[in-house]
Coordinates of C-alpha atoms in Angstrom, one line a residue:
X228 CA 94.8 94.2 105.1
X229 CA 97.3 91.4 104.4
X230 CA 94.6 88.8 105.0
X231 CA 92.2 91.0 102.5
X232 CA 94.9 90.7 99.9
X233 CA 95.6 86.7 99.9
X234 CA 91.9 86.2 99.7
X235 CA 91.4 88.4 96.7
X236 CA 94.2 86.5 94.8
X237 CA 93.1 83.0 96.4
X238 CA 89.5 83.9 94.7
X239 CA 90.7 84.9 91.4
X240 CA 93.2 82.0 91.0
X241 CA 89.8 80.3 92.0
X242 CA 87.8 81.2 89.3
X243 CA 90.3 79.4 86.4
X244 CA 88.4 76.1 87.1
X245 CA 84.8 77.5 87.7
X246 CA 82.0 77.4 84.7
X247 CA 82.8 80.9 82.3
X248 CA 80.7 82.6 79.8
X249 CA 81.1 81.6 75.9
X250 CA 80.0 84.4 73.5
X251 CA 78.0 83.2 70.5
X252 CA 75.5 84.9 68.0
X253 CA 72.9 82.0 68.1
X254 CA 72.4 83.1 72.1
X255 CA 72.9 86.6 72.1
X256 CA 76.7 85.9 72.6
X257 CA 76.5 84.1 75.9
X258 CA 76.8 80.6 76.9
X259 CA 79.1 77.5 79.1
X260 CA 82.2 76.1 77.8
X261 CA 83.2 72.3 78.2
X262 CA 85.2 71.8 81.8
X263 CA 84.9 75.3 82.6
X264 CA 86.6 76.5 80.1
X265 CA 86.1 79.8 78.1
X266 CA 85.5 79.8 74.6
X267 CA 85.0 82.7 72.1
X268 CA 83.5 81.2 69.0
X269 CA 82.5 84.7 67.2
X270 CA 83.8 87.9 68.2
X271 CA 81.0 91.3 68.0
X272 CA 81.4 94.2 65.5
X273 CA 82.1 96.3 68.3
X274 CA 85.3 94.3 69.4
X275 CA 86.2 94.1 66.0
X276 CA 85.8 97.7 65.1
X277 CA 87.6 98.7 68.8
X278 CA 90.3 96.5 67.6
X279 CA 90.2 98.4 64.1
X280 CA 90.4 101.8 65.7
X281 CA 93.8 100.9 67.8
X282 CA 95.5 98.9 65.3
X283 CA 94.7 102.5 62.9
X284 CA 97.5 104.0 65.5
X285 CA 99.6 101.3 64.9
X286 CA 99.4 101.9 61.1
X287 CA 100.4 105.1 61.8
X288 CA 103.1 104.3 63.8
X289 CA 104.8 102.3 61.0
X290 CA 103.8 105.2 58.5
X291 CA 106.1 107.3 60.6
X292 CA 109.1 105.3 61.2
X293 CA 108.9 104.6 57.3
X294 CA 108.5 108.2 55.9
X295 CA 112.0 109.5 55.9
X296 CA 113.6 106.2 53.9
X297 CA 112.2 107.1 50.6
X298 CA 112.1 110.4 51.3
X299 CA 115.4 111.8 52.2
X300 CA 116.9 112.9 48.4
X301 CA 113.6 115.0 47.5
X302 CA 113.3 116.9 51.0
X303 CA 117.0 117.5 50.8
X304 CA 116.5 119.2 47.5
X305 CA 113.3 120.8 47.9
X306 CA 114.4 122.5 51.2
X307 CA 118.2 122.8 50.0
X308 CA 119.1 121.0 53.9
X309 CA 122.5 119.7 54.1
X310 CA 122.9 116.2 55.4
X311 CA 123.1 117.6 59.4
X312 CA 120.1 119.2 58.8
X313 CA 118.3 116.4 57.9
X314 CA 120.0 114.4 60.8
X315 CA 118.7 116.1 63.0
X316 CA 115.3 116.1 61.3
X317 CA 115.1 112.0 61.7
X318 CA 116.3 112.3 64.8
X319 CA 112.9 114.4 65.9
X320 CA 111.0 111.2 66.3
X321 CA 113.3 109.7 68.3
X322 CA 113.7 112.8 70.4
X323 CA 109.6 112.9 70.3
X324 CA 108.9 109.7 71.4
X325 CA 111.3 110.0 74.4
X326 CA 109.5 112.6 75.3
X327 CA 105.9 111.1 75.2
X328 CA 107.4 108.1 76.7
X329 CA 107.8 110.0 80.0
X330 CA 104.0 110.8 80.0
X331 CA 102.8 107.3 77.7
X332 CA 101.4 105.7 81.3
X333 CA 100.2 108.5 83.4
X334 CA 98.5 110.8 80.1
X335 CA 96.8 107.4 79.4
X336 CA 95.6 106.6 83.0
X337 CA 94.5 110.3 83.5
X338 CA 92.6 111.4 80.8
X339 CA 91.6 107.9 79.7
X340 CA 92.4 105.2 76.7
X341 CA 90.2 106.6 74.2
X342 CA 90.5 110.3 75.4
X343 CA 93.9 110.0 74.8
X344 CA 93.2 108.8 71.3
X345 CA 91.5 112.1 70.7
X346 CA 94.3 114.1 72.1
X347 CA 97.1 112.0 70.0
X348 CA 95.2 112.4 66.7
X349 CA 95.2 116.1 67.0
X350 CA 99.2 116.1 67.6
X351 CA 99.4 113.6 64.6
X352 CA 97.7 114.7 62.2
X353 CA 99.1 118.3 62.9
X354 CA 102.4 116.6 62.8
X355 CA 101.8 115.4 58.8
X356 CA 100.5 118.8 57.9
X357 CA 103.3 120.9 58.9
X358 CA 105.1 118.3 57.1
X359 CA 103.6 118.7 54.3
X360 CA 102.9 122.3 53.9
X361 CA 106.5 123.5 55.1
X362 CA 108.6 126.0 53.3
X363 CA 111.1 126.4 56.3
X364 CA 113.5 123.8 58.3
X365 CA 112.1 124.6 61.4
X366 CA 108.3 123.9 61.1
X367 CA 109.4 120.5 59.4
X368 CA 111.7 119.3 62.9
X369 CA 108.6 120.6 65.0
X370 CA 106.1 118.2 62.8
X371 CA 108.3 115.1 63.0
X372 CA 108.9 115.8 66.9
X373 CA 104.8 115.9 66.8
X374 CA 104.5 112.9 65.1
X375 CA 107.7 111.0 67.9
X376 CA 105.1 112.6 70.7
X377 CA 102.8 110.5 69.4
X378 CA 104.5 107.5 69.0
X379 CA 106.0 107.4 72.6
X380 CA 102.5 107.1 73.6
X381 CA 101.0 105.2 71.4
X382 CA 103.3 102.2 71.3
X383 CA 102.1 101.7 74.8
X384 CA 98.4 102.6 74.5
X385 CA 96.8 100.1 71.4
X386 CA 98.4 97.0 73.3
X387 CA 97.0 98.3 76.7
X388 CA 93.8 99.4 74.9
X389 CA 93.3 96.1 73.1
X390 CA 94.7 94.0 76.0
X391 CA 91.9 95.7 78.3
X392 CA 88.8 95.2 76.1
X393 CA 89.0 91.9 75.1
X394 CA 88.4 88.3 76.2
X395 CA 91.4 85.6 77.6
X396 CA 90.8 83.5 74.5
X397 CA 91.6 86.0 72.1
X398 CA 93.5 88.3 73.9
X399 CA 96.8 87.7 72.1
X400 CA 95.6 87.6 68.5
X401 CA 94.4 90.7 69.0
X402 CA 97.5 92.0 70.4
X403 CA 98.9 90.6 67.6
X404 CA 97.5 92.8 65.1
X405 CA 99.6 96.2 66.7
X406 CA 103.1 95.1 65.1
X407 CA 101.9 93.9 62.3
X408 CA 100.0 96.9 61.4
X409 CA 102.8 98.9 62.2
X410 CA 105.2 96.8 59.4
X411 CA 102.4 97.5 57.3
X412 CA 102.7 101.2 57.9
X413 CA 106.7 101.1 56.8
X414 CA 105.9 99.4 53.9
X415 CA 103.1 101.3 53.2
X416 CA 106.0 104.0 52.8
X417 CA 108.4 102.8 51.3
X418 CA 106.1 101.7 48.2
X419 CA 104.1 104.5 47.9
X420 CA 107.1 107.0 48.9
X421 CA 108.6 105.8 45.6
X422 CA 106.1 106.9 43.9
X423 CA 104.9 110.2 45.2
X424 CA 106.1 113.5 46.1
X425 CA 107.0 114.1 49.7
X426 CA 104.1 116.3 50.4
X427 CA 101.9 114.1 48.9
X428 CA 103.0 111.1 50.8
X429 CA 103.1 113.2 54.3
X430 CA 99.2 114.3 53.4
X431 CA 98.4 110.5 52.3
X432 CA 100.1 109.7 55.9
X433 CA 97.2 111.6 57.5
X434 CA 94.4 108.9 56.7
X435 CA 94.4 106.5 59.6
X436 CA 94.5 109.4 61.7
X437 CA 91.4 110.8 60.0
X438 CA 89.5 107.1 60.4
X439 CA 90.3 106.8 63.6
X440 CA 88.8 110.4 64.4
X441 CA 85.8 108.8 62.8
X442 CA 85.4 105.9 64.4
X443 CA 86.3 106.6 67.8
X444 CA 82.3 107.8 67.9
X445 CA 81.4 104.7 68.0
X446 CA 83.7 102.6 70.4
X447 CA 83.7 102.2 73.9
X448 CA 86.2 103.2 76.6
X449 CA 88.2 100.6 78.7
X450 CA 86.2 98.6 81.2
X451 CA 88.9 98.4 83.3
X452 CA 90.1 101.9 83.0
X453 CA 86.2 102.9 84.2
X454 CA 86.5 100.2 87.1
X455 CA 89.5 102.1 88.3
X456 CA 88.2 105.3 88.1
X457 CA 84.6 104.0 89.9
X458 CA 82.6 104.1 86.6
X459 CA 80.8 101.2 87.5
X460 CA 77.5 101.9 85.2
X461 CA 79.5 103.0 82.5
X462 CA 81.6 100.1 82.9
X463 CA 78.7 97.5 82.3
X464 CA 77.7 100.0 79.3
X465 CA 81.1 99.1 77.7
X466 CA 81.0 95.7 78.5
X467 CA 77.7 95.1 76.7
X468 CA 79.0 96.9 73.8
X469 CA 82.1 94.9 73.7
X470 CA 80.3 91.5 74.2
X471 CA 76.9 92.1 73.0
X472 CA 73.7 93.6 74.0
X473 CA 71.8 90.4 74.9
X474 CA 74.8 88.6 76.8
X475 CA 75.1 88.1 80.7
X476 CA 78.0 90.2 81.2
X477 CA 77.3 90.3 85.6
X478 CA 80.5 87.9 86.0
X479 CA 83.1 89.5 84.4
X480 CA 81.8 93.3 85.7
X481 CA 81.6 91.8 89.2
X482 CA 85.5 90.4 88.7
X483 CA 86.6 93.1 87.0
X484 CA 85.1 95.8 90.2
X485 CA 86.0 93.1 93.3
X486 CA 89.8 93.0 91.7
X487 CA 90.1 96.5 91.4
X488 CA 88.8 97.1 94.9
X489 CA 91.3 95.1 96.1
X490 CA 93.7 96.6 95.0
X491 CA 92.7 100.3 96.1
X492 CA 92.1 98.6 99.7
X493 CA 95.9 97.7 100.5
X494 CA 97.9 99.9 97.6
X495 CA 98.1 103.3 97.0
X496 CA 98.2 104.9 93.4
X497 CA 101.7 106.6 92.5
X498 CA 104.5 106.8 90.6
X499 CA 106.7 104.9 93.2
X500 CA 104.1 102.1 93.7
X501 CA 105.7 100.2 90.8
X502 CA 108.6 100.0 93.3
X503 CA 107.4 97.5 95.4
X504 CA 109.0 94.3 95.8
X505 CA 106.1 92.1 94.1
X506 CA 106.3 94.4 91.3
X507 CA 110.2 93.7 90.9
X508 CA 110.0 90.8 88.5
X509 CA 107.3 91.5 86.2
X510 CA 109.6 94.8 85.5
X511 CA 112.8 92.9 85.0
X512 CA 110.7 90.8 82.6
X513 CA 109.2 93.3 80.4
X514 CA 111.6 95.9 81.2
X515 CA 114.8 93.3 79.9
X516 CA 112.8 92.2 77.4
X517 CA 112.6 95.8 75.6
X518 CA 116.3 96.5 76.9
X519 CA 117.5 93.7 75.0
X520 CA 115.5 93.9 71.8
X521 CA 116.6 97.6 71.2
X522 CA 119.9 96.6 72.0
X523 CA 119.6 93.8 69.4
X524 CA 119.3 96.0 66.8
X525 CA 115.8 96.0 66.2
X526 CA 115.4 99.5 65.3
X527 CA 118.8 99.4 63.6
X528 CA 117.5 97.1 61.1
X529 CA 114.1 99.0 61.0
X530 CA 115.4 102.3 59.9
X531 CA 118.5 101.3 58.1
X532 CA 117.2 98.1 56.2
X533 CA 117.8 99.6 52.6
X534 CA 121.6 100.5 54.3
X535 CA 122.3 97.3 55.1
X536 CA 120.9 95.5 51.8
X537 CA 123.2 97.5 50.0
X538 CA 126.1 97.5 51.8
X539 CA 125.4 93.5 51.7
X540 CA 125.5 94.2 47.5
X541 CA 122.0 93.5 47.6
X542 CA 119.1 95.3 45.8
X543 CA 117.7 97.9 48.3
X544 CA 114.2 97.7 46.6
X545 CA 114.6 93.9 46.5
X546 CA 115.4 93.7 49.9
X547 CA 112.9 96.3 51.7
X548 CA 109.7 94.2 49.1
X549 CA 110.9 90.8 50.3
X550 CA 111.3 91.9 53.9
X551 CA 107.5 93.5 54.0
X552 CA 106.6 89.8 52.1
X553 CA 108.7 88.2 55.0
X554 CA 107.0 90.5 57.7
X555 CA 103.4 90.4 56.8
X556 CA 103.3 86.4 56.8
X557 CA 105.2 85.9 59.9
X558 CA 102.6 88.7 61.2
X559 CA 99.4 86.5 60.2
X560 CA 101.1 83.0 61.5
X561 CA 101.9 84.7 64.8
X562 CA 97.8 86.2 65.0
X563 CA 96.9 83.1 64.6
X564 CA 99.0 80.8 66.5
X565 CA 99.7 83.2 69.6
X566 CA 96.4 82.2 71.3
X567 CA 97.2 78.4 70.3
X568 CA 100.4 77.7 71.2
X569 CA 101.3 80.3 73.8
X570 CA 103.7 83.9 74.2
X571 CA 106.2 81.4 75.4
X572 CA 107.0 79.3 72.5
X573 CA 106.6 81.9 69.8
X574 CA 108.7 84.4 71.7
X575 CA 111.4 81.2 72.0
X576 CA 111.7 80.7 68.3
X577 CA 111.4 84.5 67.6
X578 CA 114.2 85.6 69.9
X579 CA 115.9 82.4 68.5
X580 CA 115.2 83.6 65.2
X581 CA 117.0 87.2 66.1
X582 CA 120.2 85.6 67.4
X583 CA 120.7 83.6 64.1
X584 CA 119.8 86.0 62.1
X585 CA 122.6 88.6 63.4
X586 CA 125.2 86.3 63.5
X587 CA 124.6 85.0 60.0
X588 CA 124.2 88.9 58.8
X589 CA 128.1 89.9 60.7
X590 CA 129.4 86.6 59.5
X591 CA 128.4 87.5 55.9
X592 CA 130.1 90.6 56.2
X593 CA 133.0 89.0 57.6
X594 CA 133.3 87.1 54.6
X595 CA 132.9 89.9 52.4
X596 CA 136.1 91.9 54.2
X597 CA 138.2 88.8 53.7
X598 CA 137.3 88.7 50.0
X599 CA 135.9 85.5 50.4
X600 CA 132.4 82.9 49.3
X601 CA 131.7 87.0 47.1
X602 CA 129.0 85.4 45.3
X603 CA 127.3 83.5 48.8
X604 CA 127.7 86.7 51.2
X605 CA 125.0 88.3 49.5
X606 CA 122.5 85.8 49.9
X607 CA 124.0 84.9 53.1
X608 CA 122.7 88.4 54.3
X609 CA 119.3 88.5 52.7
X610 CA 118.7 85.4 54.0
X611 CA 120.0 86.8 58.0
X612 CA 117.9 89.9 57.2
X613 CA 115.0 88.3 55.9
X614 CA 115.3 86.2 59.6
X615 CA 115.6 89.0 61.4
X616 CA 113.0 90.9 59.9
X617 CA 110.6 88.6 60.4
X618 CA 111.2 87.1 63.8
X619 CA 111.0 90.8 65.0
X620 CA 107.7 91.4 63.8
X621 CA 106.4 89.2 67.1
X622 CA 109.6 90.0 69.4
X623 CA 108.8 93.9 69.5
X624 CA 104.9 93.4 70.1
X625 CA 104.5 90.6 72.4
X626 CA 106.6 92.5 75.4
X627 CA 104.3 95.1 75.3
X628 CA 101.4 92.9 75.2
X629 CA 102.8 90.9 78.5
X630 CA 103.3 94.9 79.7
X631 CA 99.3 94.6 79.4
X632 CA 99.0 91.4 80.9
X633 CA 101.3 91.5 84.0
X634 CA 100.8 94.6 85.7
X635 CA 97.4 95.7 87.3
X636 CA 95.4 98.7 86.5
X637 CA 96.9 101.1 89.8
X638 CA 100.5 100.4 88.5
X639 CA 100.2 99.7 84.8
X640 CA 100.3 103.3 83.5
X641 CA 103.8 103.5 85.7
X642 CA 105.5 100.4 84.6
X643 CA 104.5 101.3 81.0
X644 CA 105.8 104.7 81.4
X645 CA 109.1 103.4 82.6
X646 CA 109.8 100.1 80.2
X647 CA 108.6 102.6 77.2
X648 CA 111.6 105.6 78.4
X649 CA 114.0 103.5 78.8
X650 CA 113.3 101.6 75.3
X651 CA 112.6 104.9 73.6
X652 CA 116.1 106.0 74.9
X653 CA 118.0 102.7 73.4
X654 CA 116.1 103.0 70.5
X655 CA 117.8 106.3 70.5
X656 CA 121.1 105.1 71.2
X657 CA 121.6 102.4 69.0
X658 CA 120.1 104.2 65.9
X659 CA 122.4 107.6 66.3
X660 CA 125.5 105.2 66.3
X661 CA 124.3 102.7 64.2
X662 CA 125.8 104.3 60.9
X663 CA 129.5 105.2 63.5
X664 CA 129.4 101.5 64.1
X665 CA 129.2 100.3 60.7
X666 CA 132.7 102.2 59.5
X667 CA 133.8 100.9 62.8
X668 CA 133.0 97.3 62.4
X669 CA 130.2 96.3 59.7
X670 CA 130.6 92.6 61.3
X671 CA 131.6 93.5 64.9
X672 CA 128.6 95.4 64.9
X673 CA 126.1 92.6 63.7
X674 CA 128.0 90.1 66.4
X675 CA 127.3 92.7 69.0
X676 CA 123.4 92.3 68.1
X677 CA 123.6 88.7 68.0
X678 CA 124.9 88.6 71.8
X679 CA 122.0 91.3 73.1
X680 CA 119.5 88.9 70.9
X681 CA 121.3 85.8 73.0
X682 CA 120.6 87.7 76.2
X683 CA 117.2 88.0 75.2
X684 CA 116.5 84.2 74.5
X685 CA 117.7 83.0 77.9
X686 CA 115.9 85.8 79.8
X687 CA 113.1 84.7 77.8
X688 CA 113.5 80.7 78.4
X689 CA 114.4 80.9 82.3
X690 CA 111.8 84.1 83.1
X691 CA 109.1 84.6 80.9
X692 CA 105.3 82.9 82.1
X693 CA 102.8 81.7 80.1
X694 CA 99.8 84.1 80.3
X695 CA 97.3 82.4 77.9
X696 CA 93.6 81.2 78.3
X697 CA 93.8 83.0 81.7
X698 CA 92.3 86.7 82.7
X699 CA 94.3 89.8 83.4
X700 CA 92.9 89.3 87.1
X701 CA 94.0 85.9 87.3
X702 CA 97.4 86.7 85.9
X703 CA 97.6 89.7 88.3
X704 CA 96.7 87.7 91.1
X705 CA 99.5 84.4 90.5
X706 CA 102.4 86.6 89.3
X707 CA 102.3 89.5 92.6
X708 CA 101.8 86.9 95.3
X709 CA 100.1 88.1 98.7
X710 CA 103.7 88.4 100.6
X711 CA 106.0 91.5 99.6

């Protein structure tokens, strides 16, 4: 069994110098690259529309961390809640998402990626409309702890989802897409939540939910997932439809079936699999990774930006436009340079980015208690948030992309489960106290980030690989040697 294990890995790690296929229109979407090398020069409509489809969720993801922000004031009103009541009503996503975090790997591996699409849209879109037609406290807590349940799912199934159906070379601009479309669905929120009533803007919400139930008609279902479940014909099925009708897709179904195998023939599938001493690093990595982001303030900043702008004496519409300007372009750069340059260097200068930014944001409010540089503490903090908002665009999707990338198929709906719990539950944390913190310390607290986002940069630098240009086989296959 041992012996079947070492030369499984020894034949994928194989493979990385052997001729691969290169998808073009001109042949159908098949032909050789130079050296052996892969190289994707178009991608199909079907790819592109898959991709659509999950980065729809991630839209909605953002659309849901952004709803309460410009909302608070007129639900307040509307409703007559007093400020613990609507406490408690923010705090339903968070409390949501912890629970669909406990389920996020094992609902997904179970029922399927895009069956678990189908299911999520129902508890989404429900979510929005009991938002939106409420009269009564209650049935507006159980739509946002709908719309949490959702999210502690789905931050973990587009990455897996996209991670799964697509190629080496454009694996991580893909990926890419999932964070940026979910900034795009907080500022989506915040612009048109200034505009529109509250039920208007929780109906609105409902769109890429409604699209996605669309399109899901016409996408396939993970190869892999179907490999793992011994769907081998509708396994080349979806791999046609992925990479064209008229290209050789034989290699990559055979690699995709032989790894699998392997796997089945020496591990067993269950919860405590992920256990296993091979499996120990890959979970400190992404698992420390998550740890220390949340504990960096990520979602601090996220939910109380316009807080911190004004406490800063900054515009809070000012701030919140300049940091969706700031987010959106550091998004694009990052889809386009992740697949070029590497997860490794942009998550360097990202996590870089995060500990500069939060010390120059606590020193600017260490200024301002002394009464001193008034008119530069300001723009001292813009600039920090600006930083900070930006370098976190790539620094909260790329872990959960590696989450893809690192972990085989028998174990990846455990690890996932686990790494997106535990940051669920900081998330949690840190955003409950955030405000506590801020009368405590409005510096202190931003010094505190800055040591997490420190943490995170040399976990980064001395632990993180480089999984670029490679498959998820050959990735599985180098970082889980043959000896436990």
């Amino acid at each position: 069994m041992e012996q079947q294990r070492t030369e499984a890995n020894e034949s994928l790690l194989a493979r990385q110098g052997h001729d691969n296929l290169v998808y073009n229109e001109e042949n159908g979407g098949v032909g050789v690259g130079e050296g052996g090398s892969v190289a994707v020069s178009n991608v199909t409509t079907i790819l592109a529309l898959s991709t659509f489809v999950a980065a729809c969720i991630a839209f909605g993801y953002g659309c849901a961390l952004g709803y309460s922000s410009p909302t608070q004031s007129s639900i307040m009103e509307d409703l007559g809640l007093s400020v613990e009541e609507f406490s408690l009503f923010g705090s339903m996503l968070s409390i949501g998402a912890i629970l669909g975090a406990v389920i996020s790997g094992k609902i997904t591996d179970w029922l399927g990626r895009k069956m678990t699409m189908w299911t999520l849209n129902l508890f989404y879109i429900g979510g929005w409309l009991a938002i939106a037609f409420t009269k009564v406290p209650w049935l507006l807590d159980l739509g946002r702890l709908s719309l949490g349940f959702t999210n502690g799912i789905s931050g973990y199934l587009a990455s897996i989802y996209i991670a799964e159906i697509t190629t080496k070379n454009v694996r991580g601009r893909f990926a890419a897409i999932v964070p940026l479309m979910t900034c795009w669905g907080m500022s989506f929120m915040y612009v048109v939540g200034s505009f529109v009533n509250w039920r208007t803007l929780a109906l609105i919400a409902t769109i890429p939910g409604l699209l996605q139930l669309l399109l899901l008609f016409f996408v396939p279902e993970s190869p892999r997932w179907l490999a793992k479940v011994r769907r081998g014909k509708e396994l080349e099925a979806a791999l046609l439809c992925l990479r064209g009708n008229k290209a050789d897709i034989s290699d990559e179904a055979t690699e995709i079936k032989d790894y699998v195998e392997s796997l089945k023939s020496f591990s067993k599938e269950g919860v405590f699999e992920i256990f296993q001493k091979k499996y120990v690093r890959p979970l400190l990595i992404v698992g420390g990774m998550m740890a220390f982001t949340c504990f960096g303030g990520v979602d601090a900043f996220a939910y109380y930006s316009g807080v911190i702008f004004v406490s800063a004496g900054i515009s809070s519409m000012v701030g919140l436009i300049a940091s969706a300007a700031v987010q959106t372009l550091v998004g694009i750069l990052g889809t386009i340079l992740i697949d070029k340059s590497g997860r490794r260097p942009l998550l360097l200068v990202c996590t870089a980015g995060l500990w500069l930014s939060s010390f120059l944001t606590g020193l600017s409010f260490f200024l301002k208690e002394l009464n001193w540089w008034d008119q530069g503490s300001p723009i001292l903090a813009l600039i920090g948030s600006l930083i900070y908002m930006g370098s976190s665009v790539l620094v909260t999707g790329i872990p959960w992309l590696l989450l893809s990338e690192l972990f085989p198929v028998n174990v990846k709906g455990s690890a996932g489960s686990i790494c997106n719990f535990m940051a669920c539950i900081i998330s949690w944390i840190v955003t409950y106290y955030f405000n506590f913190l801020m009368e405590w310390n409005s510096a202190g607290t931003f010094f505190m980030f800055s040591v997490f986002c420190g943490a995170n940069f040399f976990q980064t630098a001395t632990m993180v690989p480089e999984t670029k240009g490679r498959t998820l086989e050959e990735i599985h296959a180098s970082i889980t040697p043959s000896s436990v």
